[in-house]
Coordinates of C-alpha atoms and ligand atoms in Angstrom, one line a residue:
M214 CA -17.0 4.4 6.1
T215 CA -14.5 5.6 3.5
V216 CA -11.5 7.9 3.7
R217 CA -13.5 10.3 1.6
T218 CA -16.2 10.8 4.2
L219 CA -13.5 11.9 6.6
A220 CA -12.2 14.5 4.1
A221 CA -14.9 17.1 4.4
A222 CA -12.2 19.6 5.1
I223 CA -10.9 19.2 1.5
E224 CA -14.1 18.3 -0.4
E225 CA -13.6 21.0 -3.1
E226 CA -10.0 20.2 -3.5
L227 CA -10.8 16.5 -4.1
V228 CA -13.2 17.6 -6.9
D229 CA -10.2 19.3 -8.4
V230 CA -8.0 16.2 -8.0
E231 CA -10.7 14.0 -9.7
S232 CA -11.0 16.4 -12.6
Q233 CA -7.2 16.5 -13.1
L234 CA -7.1 12.7 -13.0
R235 CA -9.9 12.6 -15.6
E236 CA -7.8 15.1 -17.7
V237 CA -4.9 12.7 -17.5
G238 CA -7.2 10.1 -19.0
E239 CA -8.2 12.4 -21.8
A240 CA -5.3 11.4 -24.0
D241 CA -5.5 12.3 -27.7
F242 CA -4.8 8.6 -28.4
P243 CA -8.2 7.1 -27.6
W244 CA -7.0 3.6 -26.7
L245 CA -4.6 5.0 -24.2
G246 CA -7.5 7.1 -22.9
E247 CA -9.5 3.9 -22.4
L248 CA -6.7 2.3 -20.4
L249 CA -6.1 5.4 -18.3
A250 CA -9.9 5.7 -17.5
H251 CA -9.9 2.1 -16.5
V252 CA -7.1 2.4 -13.9
L253 CA -7.9 6.0 -12.7
S254 CA -11.6 5.4 -12.1
P255 CA -12.8 6.7 -8.7
A256 CA -13.0 3.2 -7.3
G257 CA -9.7 3.8 -5.5
K258 CA -9.7 5.1 -1.9
R259 CA -7.6 8.1 -2.8
A260 CA -6.0 7.9 0.6
R261 CA -2.6 9.2 -0.4
P262 CA -3.8 12.4 -2.2
I263 CA -6.2 13.1 0.6
I264 CA -3.2 13.0 3.0
T265 CA -1.2 15.4 0.8
L266 CA -4.2 17.8 0.7
L267 CA -5.0 17.6 4.4
V268 CA -1.3 18.2 5.4
G269 CA -1.3 21.1 3.0
K270 CA -4.3 22.6 4.8
L271 CA -2.3 22.4 8.1
F272 CA 0.1 24.9 6.7
R273 CA 0.0 27.4 3.8
Y274 CA -2.2 25.6 1.3
D275 CA -1.6 26.5 -2.3
R276 CA -3.9 25.1 -4.8
A277 CA -1.4 25.5 -7.7
L278 CA 1.1 23.4 -5.8
H279 CA -0.9 20.9 -3.7
I280 CA -3.4 19.7 -6.3
P281 CA -0.8 18.7 -8.9
M282 CA 1.2 17.0 -6.1
A283 CA -1.8 15.1 -4.9
V284 CA -2.6 14.0 -8.5
A285 CA 1.1 12.9 -9.0
V286 CA 1.0 10.9 -5.8
E287 CA -2.1 9.0 -6.9
L288 CA -0.6 8.4 -10.4
L289 CA 2.5 6.9 -8.9
H290 CA 0.4 4.7 -6.6
T291 CA -1.7 3.6 -9.6
A292 CA 1.4 2.8 -11.6
S293 CA 2.8 0.7 -8.7
L294 CA -0.5 -1.3 -8.6
V295 CA -0.5 -1.9 -12.3
H296 CA 3.0 -3.2 -12.2
D297 CA 2.3 -5.2 -9.0
D298 CA -0.7 -6.9 -10.6
T299 CA 1.6 -7.8 -13.5
V300 CA 4.3 -9.2 -11.2
D301 CA 1.7 -11.1 -9.2
D302 CA -0.3 -12.2 -12.3
S303 CA -3.5 -11.0 -10.5
A304 CA -6.8 -11.0 -12.3
T305 CA -8.8 -8.6 -10.1
R306 CA -8.2 -5.3 -8.3
R307 CA -10.8 -2.9 -6.9
G308 CA -13.5 -5.3 -8.0
Q309 CA -12.6 -5.1 -11.7
G310 CA -10.3 -6.9 -14.1
T311 CA -6.6 -5.9 -14.0
V312 CA -4.8 -4.4 -17.0
N313 CA -2.6 -7.5 -17.3
E314 CA -5.7 -9.7 -17.3
L315 CA -7.8 -7.5 -19.8
W316 CA -5.1 -6.2 -22.1
G317 CA -2.0 -8.3 -21.4
T318 CA 1.3 -7.9 -19.5
D319 CA 3.1 -5.9 -22.2
V320 CA 0.3 -3.3 -22.1
A321 CA 0.4 -3.3 -18.3
V322 CA 4.1 -2.7 -18.1
L323 CA 4.0 0.2 -20.5
L324 CA 0.9 1.7 -18.9
G325 CA 2.6 1.6 -15.5
D326 CA 5.7 3.3 -17.0
Y327 CA 3.4 6.0 -18.6
L328 CA 1.8 6.7 -15.2
C329 CA 5.1 7.1 -13.4
S330 CA 5.9 10.4 -15.0
T331 CA 5.4 13.7 -13.1
E332 CA 5.7 17.2 -14.6
N333 CA 6.1 18.7 -11.2
V334 CA 9.8 19.8 -11.0
R335 CA 9.6 20.7 -7.4
V336 CA 9.1 17.1 -6.3
V337 CA 11.0 15.3 -8.9
Q338 CA 13.8 14.2 -6.5
L339 CA 11.4 13.1 -3.9
F340 CA 9.5 11.2 -6.5
S341 CA 12.4 9.4 -8.1
R342 CA 13.5 8.3 -4.6
T343 CA 10.1 7.0 -3.9
L344 CA 10.0 5.2 -7.2
R345 CA 13.3 3.5 -6.4
D346 CA 12.0 2.6 -3.0
L347 CA 8.8 1.0 -4.4
A348 CA 10.8 -1.1 -6.9
E349 CA 13.3 -2.1 -4.2
G350 CA 10.5 -3.2 -1.9
E351 CA 9.0 -5.3 -4.6
L352 CA 12.4 -6.8 -5.4
R353 CA 13.0 -7.6 -1.8
E354 CA 9.6 -9.4 -1.7
I355 CA 10.4 -11.5 -4.7
N356 CA 13.9 -12.3 -3.3
R357 CA 12.5 -13.7 -0.1
S358 CA 9.6 -15.6 -1.5
F359 CA 9.2 -19.1 -0.1
D360 CA 12.0 -18.4 2.4
W361 CA 10.7 -20.1 5.5
T362 CA 13.6 -19.0 7.7
Q363 CA 13.6 -15.2 7.1
G364 CA 12.0 -14.0 10.3
E365 CA 10.3 -10.6 10.6
Q366 CA 13.2 -8.2 9.9
P367 CA 13.1 -8.6 6.0
Y368 CA 9.4 -8.1 6.2
W369 CA 9.7 -4.7 7.9
Q370 CA 12.4 -3.7 5.4
R371 CA 10.2 -4.4 2.4
V372 CA 7.1 -2.9 3.9
E373 CA 8.9 0.4 4.5
K374 CA 10.1 0.4 0.9
K375 CA 7.1 -0.8 -1.0
T376 CA 4.3 0.9 1.0
S377 CA 5.4 3.3 3.8
S378 CA 7.6 5.3 1.5
L379 CA 4.8 6.5 -0.7
F380 CA 2.6 7.4 2.3
A381 CA 5.6 9.3 3.7
T382 CA 6.0 11.1 0.4
A383 CA 2.3 12.0 0.3
A384 CA 2.5 13.6 3.8
Q385 CA 5.9 15.1 3.6
S386 CA 5.3 16.8 0.2
G387 CA 2.1 18.4 1.5
A388 CA 4.1 19.8 4.3
I389 CA 7.1 21.0 2.2
L390 CA 4.8 22.7 -0.4
G391 CA 2.9 24.3 2.5
G392 CA 6.1 25.9 3.9
A393 CA 6.2 23.9 7.1
S394 CA 9.3 24.0 9.3
E395 CA 11.9 21.2 9.2
H396 CA 10.6 19.8 12.5
E397 CA 7.0 19.7 11.1
V398 CA 8.2 18.2 7.8
Q399 CA 9.9 15.4 9.7
A400 CA 6.9 14.8 12.0
L401 CA 4.7 14.4 8.9
R402 CA 7.1 12.1 7.2
D403 CA 7.1 10.0 10.4
Y404 CA 3.3 10.1 10.3
G405 CA 3.3 8.8 6.7
L406 CA 5.8 6.1 7.5
A407 CA 3.9 4.8 10.5
L408 CA 0.5 5.0 8.8
G409 CA 1.8 3.3 5.7
T410 CA 3.2 0.5 7.8
A411 CA -0.1 0.0 9.6
F412 CA -1.9 0.1 6.2
Q413 CA 0.3 -2.7 4.9
V414 CA 0.0 -4.9 7.9
I415 CA -3.8 -4.6 7.7
D416 CA -3.6 -5.3 3.9
D417 CA -1.7 -8.5 4.8
I418 CA -4.3 -9.4 7.4
L419 CA -7.1 -8.9 5.0
D420 CA -5.4 -11.4 2.7
F421 CA -6.2 -13.9 5.5
D422 CA -9.5 -12.8 6.9
G423 CA -11.0 -10.4 4.4
D424 CA -14.1 -11.0 2.2
P425 CA -13.0 -10.9 -1.5
S426 CA -16.1 -8.9 -2.4
D427 CA -15.2 -6.2 0.1
V428 CA -11.4 -6.1 -0.6
G429 CA -12.0 -6.2 -4.4
K430 CA -9.2 -8.8 -5.0
P431 CA -8.7 -12.4 -4.2
V432 CA -7.8 -13.3 -0.7
G433 CA -5.3 -16.0 0.4
S434 CA -3.0 -15.1 -2.5
D435 CA 0.1 -13.9 -0.6
L436 CA 1.1 -17.3 0.8
L437 CA 0.0 -19.1 -2.3
Q438 CA 2.6 -17.0 -4.2
G439 CA 5.2 -17.6 -1.5
V440 CA 5.0 -14.2 0.0
L441 CA 5.4 -14.5 3.8
T442 CA 3.6 -11.6 5.5
L443 CA 3.3 -10.8 9.2
P444 CA 0.5 -13.3 10.1
T445 CA 2.5 -16.1 8.6
L446 CA 5.8 -14.9 10.1
I447 CA 4.2 -14.7 13.6
Y448 CA 2.6 -18.1 13.1
L449 CA 6.0 -19.6 12.1
D450 CA 7.7 -18.0 15.0
R451 CA 5.2 -18.6 17.8
Y452 CA 3.0 -21.5 16.8
A453 CA 4.9 -23.8 14.5
P454 CA 7.9 -25.1 16.4
T455 CA 10.8 -26.2 14.3
D456 CA 10.8 -29.7 15.8
R457 CA 7.3 -30.4 14.6
Q458 CA 7.2 -33.3 12.2
D459 CA 3.7 -33.0 10.8
G460 CA 1.4 -30.3 9.3
P461 CA 1.8 -28.4 6.0
F462 CA 4.4 -25.9 7.3
A463 CA 6.6 -28.8 8.5
V464 CA 6.5 -30.4 5.1
L465 CA 7.0 -27.0 3.3
R466 CA 9.9 -26.1 5.6
F467 CA 11.8 -29.4 5.9
G468 CA 10.5 -31.6 3.2
Q469 CA 10.9 -31.6 -0.5
P470 CA 7.3 -31.4 -1.8
T471 CA 6.8 -31.7 -5.5
D472 CA 5.1 -28.8 -7.4
D473 CA 1.9 -30.7 -7.4
E474 CA 1.9 -31.2 -3.6
R475 CA 3.0 -27.7 -2.9
G476 CA -0.3 -26.0 -3.9
D477 CA -2.2 -28.2 -1.5
L478 CA 0.3 -27.7 1.3
L479 CA 0.1 -23.9 0.8
R480 CA -3.7 -24.0 0.9
A481 CA -3.6 -26.0 4.1
A482 CA -0.9 -23.7 5.6
I483 CA -3.2 -20.7 4.8
A484 CA -6.0 -22.4 6.7
E485 CA -3.7 -23.0 9.7
V486 CA -2.6 -19.4 9.9
R487 CA -6.2 -18.2 9.4
S488 CA -7.5 -20.3 12.3
S489 CA -4.7 -19.4 14.7
S490 CA -4.3 -16.3 16.8
A491 CA -1.4 -15.1 14.6
V492 CA -4.0 -12.9 12.7
S493 CA -5.1 -11.1 15.8
D494 CA -1.5 -10.8 17.0
A495 CA -0.7 -9.1 13.8
R496 CA -3.6 -6.7 14.3
E497 CA -2.1 -5.7 17.6
V498 CA 1.1 -4.9 15.8
A499 CA -0.8 -2.7 13.3
E500 CA -2.3 -0.9 16.3
T501 CA 1.2 0.0 17.6
H502 CA 2.1 1.5 14.3
A503 CA -1.2 3.4 14.3
A504 CA -0.3 4.8 17.7
R505 CA 3.1 5.9 16.4
A506 CA 1.3 7.8 13.6
R507 CA -0.9 9.6 16.1
D508 CA 2.2 10.4 18.2
A509 CA 3.9 11.9 15.1
L510 CA 0.8 14.1 14.5
S511 CA 0.9 15.3 18.1
R512 CA 4.3 16.9 17.4
V513 CA 2.6 19.4 15.1
Q514 CA 0.7 22.2 16.7
S515 CA -2.8 22.6 15.2
G516 CA -6.2 21.9 16.6
E517 CA -8.0 22.4 13.3
A518 CA -10.3 20.2 11.2
P519 CA -7.5 18.8 8.9
M520 CA -5.6 17.6 12.0
Q521 CA -8.7 15.8 13.2
A522 CA -9.2 14.2 9.8
L523 CA -5.5 13.1 9.7
N524 CA -6.1 11.4 13.0
E525 CA -9.3 9.8 11.8
I526 CA -7.5 8.4 8.8
V527 CA -5.4 6.4 11.2
D528 CA -8.5 4.9 12.7
F529 CA -9.9 4.2 9.3
V530 CA -6.7 2.4 8.2
V531 CA -6.8 0.0 11.1
D532 CA -10.5 -0.5 11.1
R533 CA -11.0 -0.9 7.3
D534 CA -12.3 -4.1 5.7
R535 CA -11.3 -3.2 2.1
Ligands
FPP763 C1 0.7 -3.6 -3.5 O1 0.9 -4.2 -2.3 C2 2.0 -3.1 -4.2 C3 2.8 -2.1 -3.7 C4 2.5 -1.4 -2.4 C5 4.1 -1.7 -4.4 C6 4.3 -2.2 -5.8 C7 5.6 -1.7 -6.3 C8 6.1 -2.1 -7.5 C9 5.4 -3.0 -8.4 C10 7.4 -1.5 -8.0 C11 7.3 -0.7 -9.3 C12 6.5 0.5 -9.0 C13 6.4 1.5 -10.0 C14 5.7 2.8 -9.7 C15 6.9 1.4 -11.4 P1 0.8 -5.8 -2.1 O2 1.4 -6.5 -3.2 O3 1.2 -6.1 -0.8 O4 -0.8 -6.0 -2.1 P2 -1.8 -6.5 -3.2 O5 -1.1 -7.0 -4.4 O6 -2.6 -7.6 -2.4 O7 -2.8 -5.4 -3.4
MG764 MG1 0.9 -7.7 -4.6

């Protein structure tokens, strides 16, 4: 199942989005066109533009406003992934080589910048705030890497910034452009925030128990890079007592491993988290955020197909394996 099969209510609109994304890729500078075609290929789930369009359909849908917004949301998301892969030095994304791997980090940084632009003046403020949030979230992540004492709170702060913020913008902008009331705009922002949080928790779980050929990127890479996500934080809190003397986490937390030892310790630590119940505990947490997203939707009166699809997206996000 993909998000797209849930989106029958906006099938034609999605064709418009794909064609505008292709147009973005038709730059008059052929090499740039090649780079854009690579990152904007339909391999992405298109979850964020689908949300903008479905929310638009709950209110006064306007093709001239909602399609460019949906395209802009996908471009910003793509930009953030191109930059993220550069920061992480990742080689694969969506089952294909990353821009930094294929063309180098200089090209990836500049392509990410290029994709960040939007010509839609109505949403410039919302966009610039989201861009700032994404960058802040990523900086928070870097700042806390290899910090074994951080606890969960910094994790939730960075998730809100680096992921939930863009889902919130996708939903909120669809509502604003559709002329929704303040109350409805807030409900949809809350939907996006909660959905984005569930999405990121599942992403972090898939880094432990996903199949690389399904997720289209390597698994086990977060902890290897020193990024402590929810399964690790739960494991450290509940299953790795601080008085324990042995095991990879004990050495990582209290010892002074050399760089050579650290890689092996991190791989052993990943195996410990993977075989513990921290992963299923984290899944339960994702479910609580999914329930919040459904509650937020219930604050908006509409029994129509787009509402059903927005609810189904919540199910998809927590059930997905990619
Ligand atoms: C992917 O998540 C990355 C993000 C959700 C945000 C990345 C944000 C930036 C790089 C800030 C700069 C953004 C722009 C638009 C210039 P992840 O790292 O948790 O997952 P993944 O790497 O495993 O896919
Ligand atoms: Mg990353």
